[in-house]
XYZ file of C-alpha atoms in Angstrom:
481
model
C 9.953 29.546 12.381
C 8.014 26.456 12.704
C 5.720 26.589 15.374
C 6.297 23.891 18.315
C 2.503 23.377 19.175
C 1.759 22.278 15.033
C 5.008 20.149 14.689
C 3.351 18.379 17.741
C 0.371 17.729 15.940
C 1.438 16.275 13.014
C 4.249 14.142 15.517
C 0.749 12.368 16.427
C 0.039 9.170 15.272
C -3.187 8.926 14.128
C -4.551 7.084 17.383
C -3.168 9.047 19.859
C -4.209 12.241 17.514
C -8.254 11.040 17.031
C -8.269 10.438 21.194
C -6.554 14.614 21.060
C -9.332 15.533 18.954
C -12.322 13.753 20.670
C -10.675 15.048 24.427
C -10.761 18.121 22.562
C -7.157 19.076 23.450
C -6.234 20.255 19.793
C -8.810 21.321 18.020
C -9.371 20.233 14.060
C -9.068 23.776 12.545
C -5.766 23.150 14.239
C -4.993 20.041 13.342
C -6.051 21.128 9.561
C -3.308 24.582 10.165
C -0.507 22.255 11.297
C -1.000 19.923 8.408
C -1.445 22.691 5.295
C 1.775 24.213 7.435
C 3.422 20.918 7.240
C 2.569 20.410 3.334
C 3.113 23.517 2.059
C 6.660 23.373 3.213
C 7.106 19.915 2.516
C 5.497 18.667 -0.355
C 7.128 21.027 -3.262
C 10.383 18.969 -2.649
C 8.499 14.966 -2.776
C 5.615 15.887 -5.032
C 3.485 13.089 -2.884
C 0.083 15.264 -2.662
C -1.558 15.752 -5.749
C -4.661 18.092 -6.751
C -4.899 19.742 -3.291
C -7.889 21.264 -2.234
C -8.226 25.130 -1.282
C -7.078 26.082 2.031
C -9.598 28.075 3.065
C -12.244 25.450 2.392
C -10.742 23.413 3.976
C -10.152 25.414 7.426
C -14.409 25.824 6.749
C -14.960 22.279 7.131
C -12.514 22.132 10.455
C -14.306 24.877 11.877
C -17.624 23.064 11.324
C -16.366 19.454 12.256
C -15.364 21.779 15.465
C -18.950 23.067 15.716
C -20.100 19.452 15.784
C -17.661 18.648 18.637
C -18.777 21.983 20.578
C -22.493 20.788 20.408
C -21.720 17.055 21.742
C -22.625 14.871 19.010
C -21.351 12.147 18.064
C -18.196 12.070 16.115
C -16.638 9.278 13.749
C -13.223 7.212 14.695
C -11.229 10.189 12.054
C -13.000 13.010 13.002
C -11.363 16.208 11.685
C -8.518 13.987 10.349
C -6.819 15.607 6.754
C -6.409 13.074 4.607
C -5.811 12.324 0.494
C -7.083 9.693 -0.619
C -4.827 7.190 -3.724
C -5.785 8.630 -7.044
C -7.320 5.383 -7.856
C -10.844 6.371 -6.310
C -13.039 8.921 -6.857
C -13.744 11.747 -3.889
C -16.705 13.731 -4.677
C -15.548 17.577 -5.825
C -11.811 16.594 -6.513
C -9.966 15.552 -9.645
C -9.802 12.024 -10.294
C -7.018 11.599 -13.059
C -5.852 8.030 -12.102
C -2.545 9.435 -13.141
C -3.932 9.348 -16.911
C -3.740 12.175 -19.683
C -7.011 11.113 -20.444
C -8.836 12.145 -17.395
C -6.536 15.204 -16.406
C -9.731 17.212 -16.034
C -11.964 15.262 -14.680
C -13.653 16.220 -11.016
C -15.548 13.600 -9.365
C -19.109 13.796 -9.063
C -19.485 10.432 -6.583
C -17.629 8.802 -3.864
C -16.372 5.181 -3.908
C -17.359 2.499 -1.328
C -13.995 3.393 0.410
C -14.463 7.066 0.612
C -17.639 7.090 1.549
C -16.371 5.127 4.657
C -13.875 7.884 5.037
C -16.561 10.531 5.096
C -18.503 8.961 7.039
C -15.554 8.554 9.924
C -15.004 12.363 9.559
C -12.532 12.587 7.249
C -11.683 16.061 5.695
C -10.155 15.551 2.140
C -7.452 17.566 1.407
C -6.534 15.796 -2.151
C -5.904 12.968 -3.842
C -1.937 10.682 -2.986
C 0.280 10.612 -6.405
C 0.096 7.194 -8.474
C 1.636 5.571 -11.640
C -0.841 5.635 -14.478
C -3.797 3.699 -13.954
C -1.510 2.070 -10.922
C 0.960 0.285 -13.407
C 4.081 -0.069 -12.042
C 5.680 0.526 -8.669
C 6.990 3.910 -9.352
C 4.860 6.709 -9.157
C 5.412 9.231 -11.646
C 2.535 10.107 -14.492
C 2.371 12.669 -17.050
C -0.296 14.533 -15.495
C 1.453 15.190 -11.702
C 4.840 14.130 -12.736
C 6.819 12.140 -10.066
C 6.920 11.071 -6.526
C 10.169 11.668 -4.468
C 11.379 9.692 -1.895
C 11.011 10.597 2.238
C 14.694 10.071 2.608
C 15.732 11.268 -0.615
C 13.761 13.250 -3.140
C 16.128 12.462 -6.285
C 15.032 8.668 -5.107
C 11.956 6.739 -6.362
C 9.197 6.707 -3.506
C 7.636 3.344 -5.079
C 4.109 2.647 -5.876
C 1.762 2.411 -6.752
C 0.827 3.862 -3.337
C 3.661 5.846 -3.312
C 1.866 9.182 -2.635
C 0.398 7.766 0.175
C 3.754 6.612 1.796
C 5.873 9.489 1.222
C 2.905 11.573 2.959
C 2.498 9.199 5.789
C 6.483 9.400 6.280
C 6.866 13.002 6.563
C 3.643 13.895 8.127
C 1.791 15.051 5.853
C -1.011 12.982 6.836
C -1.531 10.996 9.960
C -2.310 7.927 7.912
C -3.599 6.710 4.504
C -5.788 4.634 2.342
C -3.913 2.705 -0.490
C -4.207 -0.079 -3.100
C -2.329 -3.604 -3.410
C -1.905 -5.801 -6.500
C 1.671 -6.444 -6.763
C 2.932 -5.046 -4.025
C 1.794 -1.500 -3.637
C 0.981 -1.547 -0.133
C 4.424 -3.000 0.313
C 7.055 -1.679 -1.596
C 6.406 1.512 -0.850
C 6.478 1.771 3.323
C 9.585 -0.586 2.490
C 11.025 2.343 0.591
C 9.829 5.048 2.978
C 10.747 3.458 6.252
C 6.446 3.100 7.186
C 3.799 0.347 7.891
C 1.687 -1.048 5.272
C -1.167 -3.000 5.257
C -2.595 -5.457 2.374
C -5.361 -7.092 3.507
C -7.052 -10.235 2.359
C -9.304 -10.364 -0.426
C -13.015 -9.156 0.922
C -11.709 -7.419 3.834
C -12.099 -4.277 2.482
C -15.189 -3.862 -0.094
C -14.807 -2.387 -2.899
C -17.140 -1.613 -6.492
C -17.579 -4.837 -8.689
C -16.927 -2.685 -11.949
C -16.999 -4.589 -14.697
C -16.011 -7.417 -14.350
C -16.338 -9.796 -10.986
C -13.283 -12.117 -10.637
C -11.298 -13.539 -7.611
C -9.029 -10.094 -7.512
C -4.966 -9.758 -7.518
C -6.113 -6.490 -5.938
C -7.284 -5.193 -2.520
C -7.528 -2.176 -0.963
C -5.604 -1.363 2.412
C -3.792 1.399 4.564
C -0.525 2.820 5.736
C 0.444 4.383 8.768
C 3.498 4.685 10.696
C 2.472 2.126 13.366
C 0.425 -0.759 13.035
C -1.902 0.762 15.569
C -2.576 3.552 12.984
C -3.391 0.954 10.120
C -5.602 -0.637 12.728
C -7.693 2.384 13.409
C -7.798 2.441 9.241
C -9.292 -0.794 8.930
C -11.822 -0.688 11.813
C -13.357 2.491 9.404
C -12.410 0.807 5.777
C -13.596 -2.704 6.354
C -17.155 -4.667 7.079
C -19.630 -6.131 4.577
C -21.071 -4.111 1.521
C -23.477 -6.046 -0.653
C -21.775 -4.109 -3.722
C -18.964 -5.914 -3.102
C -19.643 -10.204 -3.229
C -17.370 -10.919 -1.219
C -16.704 -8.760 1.235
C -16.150 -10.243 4.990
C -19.137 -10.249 7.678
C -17.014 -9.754 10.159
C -16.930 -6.668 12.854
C -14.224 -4.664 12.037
C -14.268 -2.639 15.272
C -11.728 -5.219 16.578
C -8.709 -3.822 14.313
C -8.856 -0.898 16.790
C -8.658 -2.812 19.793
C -4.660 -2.456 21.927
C -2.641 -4.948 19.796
C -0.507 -6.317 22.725
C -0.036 -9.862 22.583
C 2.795 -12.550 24.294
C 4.571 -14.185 21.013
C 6.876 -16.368 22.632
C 6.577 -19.851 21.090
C 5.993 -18.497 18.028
C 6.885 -20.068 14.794
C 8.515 -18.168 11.659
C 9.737 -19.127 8.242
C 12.037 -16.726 6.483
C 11.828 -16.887 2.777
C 14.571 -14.990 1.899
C 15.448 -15.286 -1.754
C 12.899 -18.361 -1.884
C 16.141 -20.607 -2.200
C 17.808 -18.899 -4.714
C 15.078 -18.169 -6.692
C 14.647 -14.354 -6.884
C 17.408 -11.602 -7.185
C 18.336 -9.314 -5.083
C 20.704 -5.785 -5.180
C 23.768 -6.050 -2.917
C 22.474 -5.484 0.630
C 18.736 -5.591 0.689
C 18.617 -9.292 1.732
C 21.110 -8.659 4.492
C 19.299 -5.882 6.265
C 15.868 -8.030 6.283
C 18.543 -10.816 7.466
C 19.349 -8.376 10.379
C 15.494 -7.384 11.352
C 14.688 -11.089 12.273
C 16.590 -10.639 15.105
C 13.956 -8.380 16.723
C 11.680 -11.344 16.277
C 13.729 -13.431 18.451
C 13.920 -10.903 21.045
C 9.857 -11.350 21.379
C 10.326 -14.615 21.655
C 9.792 -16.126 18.074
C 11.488 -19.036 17.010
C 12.902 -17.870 13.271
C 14.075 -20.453 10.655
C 15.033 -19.577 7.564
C 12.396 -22.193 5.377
C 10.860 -22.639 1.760
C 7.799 -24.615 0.556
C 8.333 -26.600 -2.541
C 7.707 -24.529 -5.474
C 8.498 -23.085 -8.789
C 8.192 -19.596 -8.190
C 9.499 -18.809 -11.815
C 6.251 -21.025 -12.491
C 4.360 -18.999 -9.689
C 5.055 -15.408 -11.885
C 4.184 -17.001 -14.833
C 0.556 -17.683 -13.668
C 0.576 -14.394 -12.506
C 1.782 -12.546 -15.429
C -1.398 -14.391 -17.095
C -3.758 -12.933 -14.231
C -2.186 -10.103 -14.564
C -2.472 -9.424 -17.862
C -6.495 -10.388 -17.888
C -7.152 -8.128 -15.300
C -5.309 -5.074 -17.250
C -7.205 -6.117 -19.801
C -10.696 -6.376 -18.571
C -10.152 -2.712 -17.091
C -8.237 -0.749 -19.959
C -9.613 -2.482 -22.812
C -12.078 0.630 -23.564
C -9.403 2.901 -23.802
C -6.848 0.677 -25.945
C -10.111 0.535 -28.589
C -10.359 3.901 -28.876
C -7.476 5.292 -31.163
C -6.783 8.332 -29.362
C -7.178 7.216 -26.132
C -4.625 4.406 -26.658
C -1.779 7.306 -27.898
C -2.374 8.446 -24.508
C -1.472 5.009 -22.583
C 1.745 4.390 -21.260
C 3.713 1.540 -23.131
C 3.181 -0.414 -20.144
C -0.050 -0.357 -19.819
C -0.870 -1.206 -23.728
C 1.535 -3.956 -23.175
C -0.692 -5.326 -20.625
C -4.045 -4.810 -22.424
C -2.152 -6.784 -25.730
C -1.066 -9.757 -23.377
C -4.678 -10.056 -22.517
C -6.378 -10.095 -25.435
C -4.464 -12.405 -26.399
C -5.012 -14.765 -24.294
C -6.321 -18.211 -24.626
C -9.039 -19.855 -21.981
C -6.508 -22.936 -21.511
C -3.493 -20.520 -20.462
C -6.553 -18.724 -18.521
C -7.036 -21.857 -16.724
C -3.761 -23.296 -16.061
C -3.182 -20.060 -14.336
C -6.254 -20.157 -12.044
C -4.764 -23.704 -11.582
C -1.659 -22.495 -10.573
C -2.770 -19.836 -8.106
C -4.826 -22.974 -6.666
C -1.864 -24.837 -6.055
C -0.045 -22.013 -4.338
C -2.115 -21.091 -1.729
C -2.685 -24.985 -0.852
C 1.058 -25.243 -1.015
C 1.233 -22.238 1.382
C -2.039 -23.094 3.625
C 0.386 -26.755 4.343
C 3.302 -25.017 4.743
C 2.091 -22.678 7.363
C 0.538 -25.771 9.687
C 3.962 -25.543 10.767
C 4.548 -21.794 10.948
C 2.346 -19.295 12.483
C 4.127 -16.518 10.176
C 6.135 -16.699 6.764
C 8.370 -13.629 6.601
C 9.915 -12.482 3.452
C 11.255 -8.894 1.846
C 9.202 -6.812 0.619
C 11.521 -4.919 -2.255
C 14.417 -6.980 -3.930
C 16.060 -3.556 -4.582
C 16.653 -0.032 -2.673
C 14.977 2.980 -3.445
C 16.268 3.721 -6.907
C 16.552 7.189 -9.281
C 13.014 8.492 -9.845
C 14.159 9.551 -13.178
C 14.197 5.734 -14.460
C 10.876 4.048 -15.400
C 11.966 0.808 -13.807
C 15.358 -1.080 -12.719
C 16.501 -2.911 -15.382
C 18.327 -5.472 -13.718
C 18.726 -6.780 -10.447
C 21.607 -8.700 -8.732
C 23.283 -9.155 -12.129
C 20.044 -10.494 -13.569
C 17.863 -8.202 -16.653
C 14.637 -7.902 -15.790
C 12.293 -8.805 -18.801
C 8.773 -6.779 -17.814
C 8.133 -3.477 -15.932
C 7.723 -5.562 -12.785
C 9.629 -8.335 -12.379
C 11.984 -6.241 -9.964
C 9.109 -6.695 -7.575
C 8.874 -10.244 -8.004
C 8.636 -10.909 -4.036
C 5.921 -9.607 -3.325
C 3.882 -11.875 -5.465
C 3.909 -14.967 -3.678
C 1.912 -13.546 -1.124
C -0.172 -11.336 -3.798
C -1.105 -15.089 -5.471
C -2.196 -16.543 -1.946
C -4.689 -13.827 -0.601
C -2.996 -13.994 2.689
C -2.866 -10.814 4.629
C 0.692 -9.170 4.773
C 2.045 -6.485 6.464
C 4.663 -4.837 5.414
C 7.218 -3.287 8.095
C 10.534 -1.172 8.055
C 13.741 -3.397 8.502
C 16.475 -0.291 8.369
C 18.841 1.170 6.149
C 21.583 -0.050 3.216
C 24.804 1.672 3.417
C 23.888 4.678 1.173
C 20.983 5.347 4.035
C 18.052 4.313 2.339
C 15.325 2.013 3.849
C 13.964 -1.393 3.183
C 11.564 -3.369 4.741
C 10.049 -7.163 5.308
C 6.340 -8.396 5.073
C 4.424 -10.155 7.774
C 2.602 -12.622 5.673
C -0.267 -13.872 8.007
C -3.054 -16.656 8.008
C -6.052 -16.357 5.855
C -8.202 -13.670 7.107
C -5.564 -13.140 9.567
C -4.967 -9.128 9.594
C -5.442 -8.840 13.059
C -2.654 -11.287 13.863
C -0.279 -9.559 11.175
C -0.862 -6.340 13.173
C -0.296 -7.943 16.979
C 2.785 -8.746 15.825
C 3.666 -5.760 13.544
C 2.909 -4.216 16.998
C 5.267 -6.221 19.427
C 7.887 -5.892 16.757
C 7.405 -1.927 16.286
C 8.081 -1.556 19.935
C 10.790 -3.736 20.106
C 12.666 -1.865 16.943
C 11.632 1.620 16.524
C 12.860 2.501 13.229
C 9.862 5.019 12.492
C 10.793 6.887 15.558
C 14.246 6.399 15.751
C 14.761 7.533 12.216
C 12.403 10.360 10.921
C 13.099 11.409 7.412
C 15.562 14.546 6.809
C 13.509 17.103 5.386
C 11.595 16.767 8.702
């Protein structure tokens, strides 16, 4: 029988559970019990935690984090907090496979910028959240850990590439979770799992220049089941790192601030289908149709808008981008004969595109992005919010690689069923990504909160008002639960 005290615990959100564990009303080798509990019993059926740690170590280090709080020192904002961190970055003593038959083995022997934050907050690793290989793709499955289930229905795709993380978050397996965004990975993901997701601007979390410095697709960022939660995240993740060039200055300790705000008066665009532009499956644009009316109820004004632009033009650019970044990171492994039998056709795809590149396609695409977000930055002197979708398609069989068509339409790459999240991808605009509800067959979907630049704080104020107005994470916990 499950015991009532531990299902309590892990019922926490991570704010109200780091003020439990300060007050010292639950204590962390607790809080580590009810979450092994929770995971050992859980996880076999979604596959979301990866490369777990052993359980008596880790009841050691909540003993000792205990100790710490017994003796009255000073404790970090995720003190005693379990967490797995995206199999994208390395945590010191745990494998880091990055979802790739070519690092299976490997143990890390460093932390990254990000977990190093982590550690420092208190954090107690417990593993590492399930990815696609090398982060390709927003499906998680990889032939070293296999595939990620969904929280609402295992034989169902959980997304990605943060869809570890998401799954976890959703059946409380974690209080909250780091996670990575390039084309919608912070996004698709809570959309499928019915959660809160956070992708940041560019700089607002720092992260290793690696090898090669460029204005990045990709950010790092967090999901939680309120935006609250993400906001505790952030205060820890983000703040200036001179590894990182260009990493915000500003004090982060605001993201944990209450997040109550008055919205009336508010202006919103809805995107929808960008006029036509982008497919959808049957249904998904009606229930992000429906959310908007919890908007209203705040007292937004809501019109359903578009800028001016080509967004088949738009991927294009990005698919260039994309491909040079892929590039620039795999290339090493595609040059070495048996490490490229190893890659996923995906990902050698990618790594082909971008050597093949030319500087003039290069810079029409840099162009391109340009024009966007000054597109966008006009645009939104008349909004204070765009809203959009964040998956064109509901949580789909995990045993496919990828949809192959969507509303009628083929899809020619991996990823063009997650065409919608790259408008906001190509601006660098903060975007939240919240639940919406369910299609008929019961499976969630969700809308992003695309914000001003460097405006995460405002994305999560109103993430906030609207969480409170709708409810769906509480309303509608996942069945296995």
């Amino acid at each position: 029988m499950q015991d009532a005290r531990q299902d309590g615990i892990t019922a926490m959100g991570a704010v109200d559970l780091a003020a439990a564990i300060r007050g010292r009303v639950v204590s962390c080798a607790e809080v580590m019990r009810a979450y092994l509990e929770r995971i050992h019993r859980i996880n076999p059926q979604v596959n979301a935690l990866v490369g777990l740690a052993d359980d008596a170590a880790l009841l050691r280090e909540a003993e000792a984090a205990d100790a710490v709080l017994a003796r009255g020192e000073a404790v970090g904002p995720l003190h005693g907090f379990p967490l797995a961190v995206k199999d994208l970055d390395p945590v010191r003593g745990l494998r880091f496979t990055q979802g790739s038959p070519i690092f299976a083995d490997r143990v890390a022997d460093t932390d990254s910028i990000m977990v190093t934050r982590l550690r420092a907050a208190g954090a107690i690793f417990i593993g590492k959240t399930n990815i696609p290989e090398f982060g390709l793709g927003s499906h998680s499955f990889n032939p070293v850990y296999g595939a990620t289930g969904n929280a609402y229905d295992p034989d169902k795709t959980g997304g990605g590439s943060s869809g570890g993380a998401a799954v976890a978050v959703a059946l409380r397996m974690q209080p909250v979770a780091d996670g990575s965004d390039h084309a919608g990975s912070l996004r698709n993901p809570p959309a499928f799992n019915n959660c809160y997701g956070l992708r940041p601007s560019w700089g607002r979390i720092p992260a290793e220049a690696k090898d090669v410095f460029s204005p990045s697709l990709g950010v790092l960022g967090a999901i939680g089941r309120t935006p609250g939660d993400i906001g505790l995240m952030l205060s820890v993740l983000a703040g200036y790192d001179p590894r990182c060039p260009n990493a915000i200055r500003q004090d982060p300790s605001a993201f944990a601030s209450p997040l109550a705000r008055d919205f009336r008066g508010t202006r919103i665009a809805w995107l929808g289908d960008c006029g036509g532009q982008i497919p959808f499956d049957p249904g998904v644009l009606d229930v992000g149709r429906a959310a908007l009316a919890t908007f209203a109820e705040i007292g937004c004004t809501v019109e359903e808008a578009m800028p001016r632009y080509d967004m088949e033009r738009l991927w294009q650019d990005w698919l260039v981008l994309r491909a040079l970044t892929v590039a620039a990171n795999l290339r090493p492994f595609y040059d070495e004969p048996r490490h490229r039998a190893l890659l996923k056709p995906e990902a050698a795809w990618e790594v082909e595109r971008g050597l093949a590149l030319g500087a003039d396609r290069i810079i029409a695409a840099l162009e391109g992005r340009t024009r966007w977000y000054e597109t966008l930055r006009r645009f939104m002197e008349s909004y204070d919010y765009v809203i959009m979708p964040s998956a064109q398609v509901f949580p789909f069989d995990k045993n496919l690689r990828w949809p192959e068509t969507v509303g009628g339409r083929a899809m020619d790459t991996y990823h063009r069923w997650m065409q919608i999240t790259i408008p906001a991808t190509m601006s660098g605009l903060p975007a939240l990504a919240v639940p919406a509800g369910f299609g008929e067959a019961g499976l969630p979907t969700g809308i992003q909160i695309v914000g001003p630049n460097h405006g995460e704080l405002a994305c999560l104020q109103l993430g906030a008002a609207y969480d409170a107005a709708s409810s769906w994470v509480r309303r509608y916990p996942p069945p296995l639960q």
